[in-house]
Amino acid sequence: MVTKQYSGSPEDADLTRADSLARELFSDIANKWALLIIETLGERTLRFSELRNEIEGISHKMLTQNLRMLERNALVEREVHPTVPPRVEYTLTEPGQALKRTVDGMCDWTHRYLGHIEASRRRFGT
Amino acid sequence: MVTKQYSGSPEDADLTRADSLARELFSDIANKWALLIIETLGERTLRFSELRNEIEGISHKMLTQNLRMLERNALVEREVHPTVPPRVEYTLTEPGQALKRTVDGMCDWTHRYLGHIEASRRRFGT
DNA sequence: CGGCATCCAAAGTGATACTG
DNA sequence: CAGTATCACTTTGGATGCCG
């Protein structure tokens, strides 16, 4: 599991390091914008401005920041066309596509339980 | 999809409302702490203080805040035992368990691609 | 157009104190 | 023990403007 903690025995050192990396990676991708970018990019390759338009409410800064992060983690590939005006395209890599499939599950879940949850909110007093 | 936008035709009103709810719900749950709570609670029912200990790095405030949010969205059930000292237990509901299964997929993904991504980071220059 | 830097507002943290 | 509240501090996010 992602949340496993250090047990103290020396032979666990590698496992612990791997876990802390896993945890860091999890923290990177477990955020609204990153997941929405992955979902959106799952359909097809998109330019920066197209992504900006598709993802309602994302700021220029957050889009840039998250794209860099996703690139760093090899989820997204960035291709620059040296034209005027510049044209930069983003594509999901294989690991990115694999992650997208799990995020699809989250989206499906969202829609499946929408009514259930809406009712719960009313019960809760919005 | 979660990111669908308003098209303007009146008959889309319900769909649009559902989508905005879905989007809001997605924003609620697509965050580091909420997903970690769901993962941790997936194993078994836990008390507030147990959760706090299991989830490394979460603050008292964020735990409270996210638990309320998860309760509001019917992902978590809160059971108060009126004893001294008080005992409050949190359990995943059925929708919560369903969501956990998809988050498990994310965790699996994290571990499967760990090496791949670690290499990419080095290439990227940390 | 895409990216970066800047500034300001908002959210999160950790400590602490107080209630039931 | 669980939860709420407050406060000072840090981090993050949004808006804006400039550059290649």
Coordinates of C-alpha atoms (C1' of nucleotides) in Angstrom, one line a residue:
Chain A
M1 CA 0.0 0.0 0.0
V2 CA 1.0 3.5 -0.6
T3 CA 0.8 4.5 3.1
K4 CA 3.2 1.9 4.4
Q5 CA 5.6 3.2 6.9
Y6 CA 9.1 2.6 8.0
S7 CA 9.5 -0.4 10.2
G8 CA 13.1 0.0 11.4
S9 CA 14.8 -3.1 10.1
P10 CA 17.7 -2.3 7.8
E11 CA 16.6 -4.7 5.0
D12 CA 13.5 -2.6 4.6
A13 CA 15.5 0.3 3.4
D14 CA 14.8 -0.2 -0.3
L15 CA 11.2 -1.0 0.3
T16 CA 10.9 2.2 2.3
R17 CA 12.5 4.3 -0.3
A18 CA 10.3 2.8 -2.9
D19 CA 7.3 3.5 -0.8
S20 CA 8.2 7.1 -0.2
L21 CA 8.7 7.5 -3.9
A22 CA 5.3 5.9 -4.5
R23 CA 3.8 8.2 -1.9
E24 CA 5.3 11.3 -3.6
L25 CA 4.1 10.1 -7.0
F26 CA 0.7 9.5 -5.6
S27 CA 0.6 13.0 -4.1
D28 CA 1.7 14.4 -7.4
I29 CA -1.1 12.9 -9.5
A30 CA -3.9 12.8 -6.9
N31 CA -5.0 16.3 -7.6
K32 CA -7.9 17.6 -9.5
W33 CA -6.1 19.3 -12.3
A34 CA -3.6 16.5 -13.0
L35 CA -6.4 14.0 -13.3
L36 CA -8.5 16.2 -15.4
I37 CA -5.6 16.9 -17.8
I38 CA -5.0 13.1 -18.1
E39 CA -8.7 12.5 -18.8
T40 CA -8.8 15.2 -21.4
L41 CA -5.6 14.2 -23.1
G42 CA -6.8 10.6 -23.2
E43 CA -9.1 11.4 -26.1
R44 CA -6.4 12.8 -28.3
T45 CA -3.2 14.9 -28.6
L46 CA -4.0 18.5 -27.8
R47 CA -2.3 21.9 -27.9
F48 CA -1.7 24.0 -24.8
S49 CA -4.6 26.4 -25.7
E50 CA -6.9 23.6 -26.6
L51 CA -6.3 22.0 -23.2
R52 CA -6.9 25.4 -21.6
N53 CA -10.3 25.6 -23.3
E54 CA -11.3 22.0 -22.7
I55 CA -10.6 22.1 -19.0
E56 CA -13.1 24.5 -17.6
G57 CA -11.7 26.7 -14.8
I58 CA -8.0 25.9 -15.0
S59 CA -5.6 28.8 -14.8
H60 CA -2.7 29.3 -17.2
K61 CA -0.3 28.8 -14.4
M62 CA -1.8 25.5 -13.1
L63 CA -2.0 24.1 -16.6
T64 CA 1.7 24.9 -17.1
Q65 CA 2.7 23.6 -13.7
N66 CA 0.8 20.4 -14.0
L67 CA 2.0 19.7 -17.5
R68 CA 5.6 20.1 -16.4
M69 CA 4.9 17.7 -13.5
L70 CA 3.3 15.2 -15.7
E71 CA 6.1 15.4 -18.2
R72 CA 8.6 14.9 -15.4
N73 CA 6.8 11.8 -14.4
A74 CA 6.7 10.5 -17.9
L75 CA 2.9 10.6 -18.2
V76 CA 2.8 13.2 -20.9
E77 CA 5.0 13.9 -23.9
R78 CA 5.6 17.5 -25.0
E79 CA 6.3 18.2 -28.7
V80 CA 7.4 21.6 -29.9
H81 CA 6.8 22.6 -33.5
P82 CA 9.2 25.5 -34.2
T83 CA 6.7 27.5 -36.2
V84 CA 5.4 31.0 -36.0
P85 CA 3.3 31.2 -33.9
P86 CA 4.7 28.4 -31.8
R87 CA 2.8 25.1 -31.6
V88 CA 3.2 22.9 -28.6
E89 CA 1.4 19.6 -28.5
Y90 CA 0.9 17.3 -25.5
T91 CA 0.2 13.5 -25.8
L92 CA -0.3 10.8 -23.2
T93 CA 2.5 8.3 -23.0
E94 CA 1.9 4.6 -22.4
P95 CA 2.1 4.9 -18.6
G96 CA -0.2 7.9 -18.9
Q97 CA -2.7 5.9 -20.9
A98 CA -2.6 3.2 -18.2
L99 CA -3.3 5.7 -15.5
K100 CA -6.1 7.2 -17.6
R101 CA -7.9 3.8 -17.6
T102 CA -8.0 3.9 -13.8
V103 CA -9.1 7.5 -13.8
D104 CA -11.9 6.5 -16.2
G105 CA -13.1 4.2 -13.4
M106 CA -13.3 7.2 -11.0
C107 CA -15.3 9.2 -13.6
D108 CA -17.7 6.2 -14.1
W109 CA -18.0 6.0 -10.4
T110 CA -18.9 9.7 -10.2
H111 CA -21.7 9.3 -12.6
R112 CA -23.0 6.0 -11.2
Y113 CA -23.4 7.3 -7.7
L114 CA -24.4 10.9 -8.6
G115 CA -28.0 10.5 -7.5
H116 CA -27.1 8.6 -4.3
I117 CA -24.7 11.3 -3.3
E118 CA -27.0 14.2 -4.2
A119 CA -29.6 12.7 -1.9
S120 CA -27.0 12.3 0.9
R121 CA -26.0 16.0 0.6
R122 CA -29.6 17.0 1.1
R123 CA -29.9 14.7 4.1
F124 CA -26.7 16.3 5.4
G125 CA -28.1 19.8 5.0
T126 CA -26.3 20.6 1.8
Chain B
M1 CA -17.3 12.9 -19.4
V2 CA -16.7 15.0 -16.4
T3 CA -15.5 18.0 -18.3
K4 CA -18.5 18.3 -20.6
Q5 CA -19.6 21.9 -21.1
Y6 CA -22.8 23.7 -21.6
S7 CA -24.0 23.6 -25.2
G8 CA -26.8 26.1 -25.0
S9 CA -29.8 24.1 -26.0
P10 CA -32.6 24.1 -23.3
E11 CA -33.0 20.3 -23.3
D12 CA -29.4 19.9 -22.1
A13 CA -30.3 21.7 -18.9
D14 CA -30.6 18.5 -16.8
L15 CA -27.5 17.0 -18.3
T16 CA -25.6 20.1 -17.7
R17 CA -26.7 20.3 -14.0
A18 CA -25.7 16.6 -13.6
D19 CA -22.4 17.4 -15.2
S20 CA -21.7 20.3 -12.9
L21 CA -22.5 18.1 -9.9
A22 CA -20.3 15.4 -11.2
R23 CA -17.5 17.9 -11.7
E24 CA -18.0 19.3 -8.2
L25 CA -17.9 15.8 -6.8
F26 CA -14.8 14.9 -8.8
S27 CA -13.1 18.0 -7.4
D28 CA -14.1 17.0 -3.9
I29 CA -12.6 13.5 -4.1
A30 CA -9.7 14.1 -6.5
N31 CA -7.3 15.3 -3.8
K32 CA -4.5 13.6 -2.0
W33 CA -6.0 13.4 1.5
A34 CA -9.5 12.3 0.5
L35 CA -8.0 9.4 -1.6
L36 CA -5.6 8.4 1.1
I37 CA -8.4 8.4 3.7
I38 CA -10.5 6.2 1.4
E39 CA -7.6 3.8 0.9
T40 CA -6.8 3.6 4.6
L41 CA -10.4 3.1 5.6
G42 CA -10.8 0.4 3.0
E43 CA -8.9 -2.0 5.1
R44 CA -11.2 -1.7 8.1
T45 CA -13.2 0.6 10.3
L46 CA -11.0 3.1 12.1
R47 CA -11.2 5.7 14.8
F48 CA -10.2 9.3 14.3
S49 CA -6.9 8.9 16.1
E50 CA -6.1 5.7 14.3
L51 CA -6.7 7.4 11.0
R52 CA -4.5 10.2 12.1
N53 CA -1.7 7.8 12.9
E54 CA -2.1 5.7 9.7
I55 CA -2.0 8.6 7.3
E56 CA 1.4 10.0 7.6
G57 CA 1.6 13.8 7.4
I58 CA -2.1 14.7 7.6
S59 CA -3.0 17.5 10.0
H60 CA -5.8 17.3 12.5
K61 CA -7.6 20.0 10.6
M62 CA -7.4 18.4 7.2
L63 CA -8.5 15.0 8.6
T64 CA -11.6 16.6 10.1
Q65 CA -12.3 18.6 7.1
N66 CA -12.0 15.7 4.7
L67 CA -14.0 13.4 6.9
R68 CA -16.9 15.8 6.9
M69 CA -16.7 16.2 3.2
L70 CA -16.6 12.4 2.7
E71 CA -19.5 12.0 5.1
R72 CA -21.5 14.7 3.2
N73 CA -20.9 12.8 0.0
A74 CA -22.0 9.5 1.6
L75 CA -18.6 7.8 1.2
V76 CA -17.9 7.5 4.8
E77 CA -20.2 6.7 7.8
R78 CA -19.5 8.2 11.1
E79 CA -20.6 6.3 14.2
V80 CA -20.4 7.9 17.7
H81 CA -20.2 5.7 20.8
P82 CA -21.3 7.8 23.7
T83 CA -18.8 6.4 26.1
V84 CA -16.1 8.1 28.2
P85 CA -13.8 8.8 26.7
P86 CA -15.7 9.3 23.4
R87 CA -15.2 6.8 20.6
V88 CA -15.9 7.8 17.0
E89 CA -15.5 5.3 14.2
Y90 CA -15.4 5.8 10.5
T91 CA -16.4 3.2 8.0
L92 CA -16.6 3.2 4.2
T93 CA -20.1 3.0 2.8
E94 CA -20.9 0.9 -0.2
P95 CA -20.3 3.8 -2.6
G96 CA -17.1 4.4 -0.7
Q97 CA -16.0 0.8 -1.2
A98 CA -16.8 1.1 -4.9
L99 CA -14.6 4.2 -5.1
K100 CA -11.9 2.5 -3.2
R101 CA -11.7 -0.2 -5.9
T102 CA -10.9 2.4 -8.5
V103 CA -8.3 4.1 -6.2
D104 CA -6.7 0.7 -5.7
G105 CA -6.1 0.8 -9.4
M106 CA -4.2 4.0 -9.0
C107 CA -2.1 2.6 -6.3
D108 CA -1.3 -0.5 -8.3
W109 CA -0.4 1.8 -11.2
T110 CA 1.9 3.8 -9.0
H111 CA 3.9 0.7 -8.0
R112 CA 3.9 -0.8 -11.5
Y113 CA 5.4 2.3 -13.1
L114 CA 7.7 3.4 -10.2
G115 CA 10.9 2.4 -11.9
H116 CA 9.8 3.8 -15.3
I117 CA 9.0 7.1 -13.7
E118 CA 12.1 7.3 -11.5
A119 CA 14.1 6.9 -14.7
S120 CA 12.2 9.7 -16.4
R121 CA 12.8 12.0 -13.5
R122 CA 16.5 11.5 -13.7
R123 CA 16.3 12.2 -17.5
F124 CA 14.3 15.3 -16.7
G125 CA 17.0 16.5 -14.3
T126 CA 15.2 15.5 -11.1
Chain C
dC1 C1' 1.0 31.0 -28.7
dG2 C1' 3.3 29.2 -25.0
dG3 C1' 6.1 30.2 -21.0
dC4 C1' 7.8 32.7 -17.2
dA5 C1' 7.9 36.1 -13.4
dT6 C1' 5.4 38.9 -10.3
dC7 C1' 2.0 40.2 -7.0
dC8 C1' -1.8 39.3 -4.0
dA9 C1' -5.4 36.3 -2.2
dA10 C1' -6.7 31.8 -0.5
dA11 C1' -5.8 27.5 1.6
dG12 C1' -3.1 24.5 4.5
dT13 C1' -0.2 23.7 8.8
dG14 C1' 1.1 23.4 13.6
dA15 C1' 0.4 25.0 18.0
dT16 C1' -2.7 25.8 21.5
dA17 C1' -6.8 26.3 24.2
dC18 C1' -11.4 25.0 25.3
dT19 C1' -15.9 22.0 25.2
dG20 C1' -18.6 17.6 25.9
Chain D
dC1 C1' -10.9 11.2 22.8
dA2 C1' -13.0 13.9 19.3
dG3 C1' -14.1 18.2 17.6
dT4 C1' -14.1 23.3 17.1
dA5 C1' -11.8 27.6 17.1
dT6 C1' -8.1 30.8 16.8
dC7 C1' -3.5 32.6 15.4
dA8 C1' 0.9 33.1 13.1
dC9 C1' 3.2 31.2 9.5
dT10 C1' 4.0 28.9 5.0
dT11 C1' 2.4 27.1 0.7
dT12 C1' -0.5 27.2 -3.2
dG13 C1' -3.3 29.2 -6.6
dG14 C1' -5.2 33.0 -9.6
dA15 C1' -4.5 37.2 -12.3
dT16 C1' -1.7 39.9 -14.9
dG17 C1' 1.9 41.4 -17.9
dC18 C1' 6.1 40.8 -20.6
dC19 C1' 9.2 38.1 -23.6
dG20 C1' 10.6 35.0 -27.6

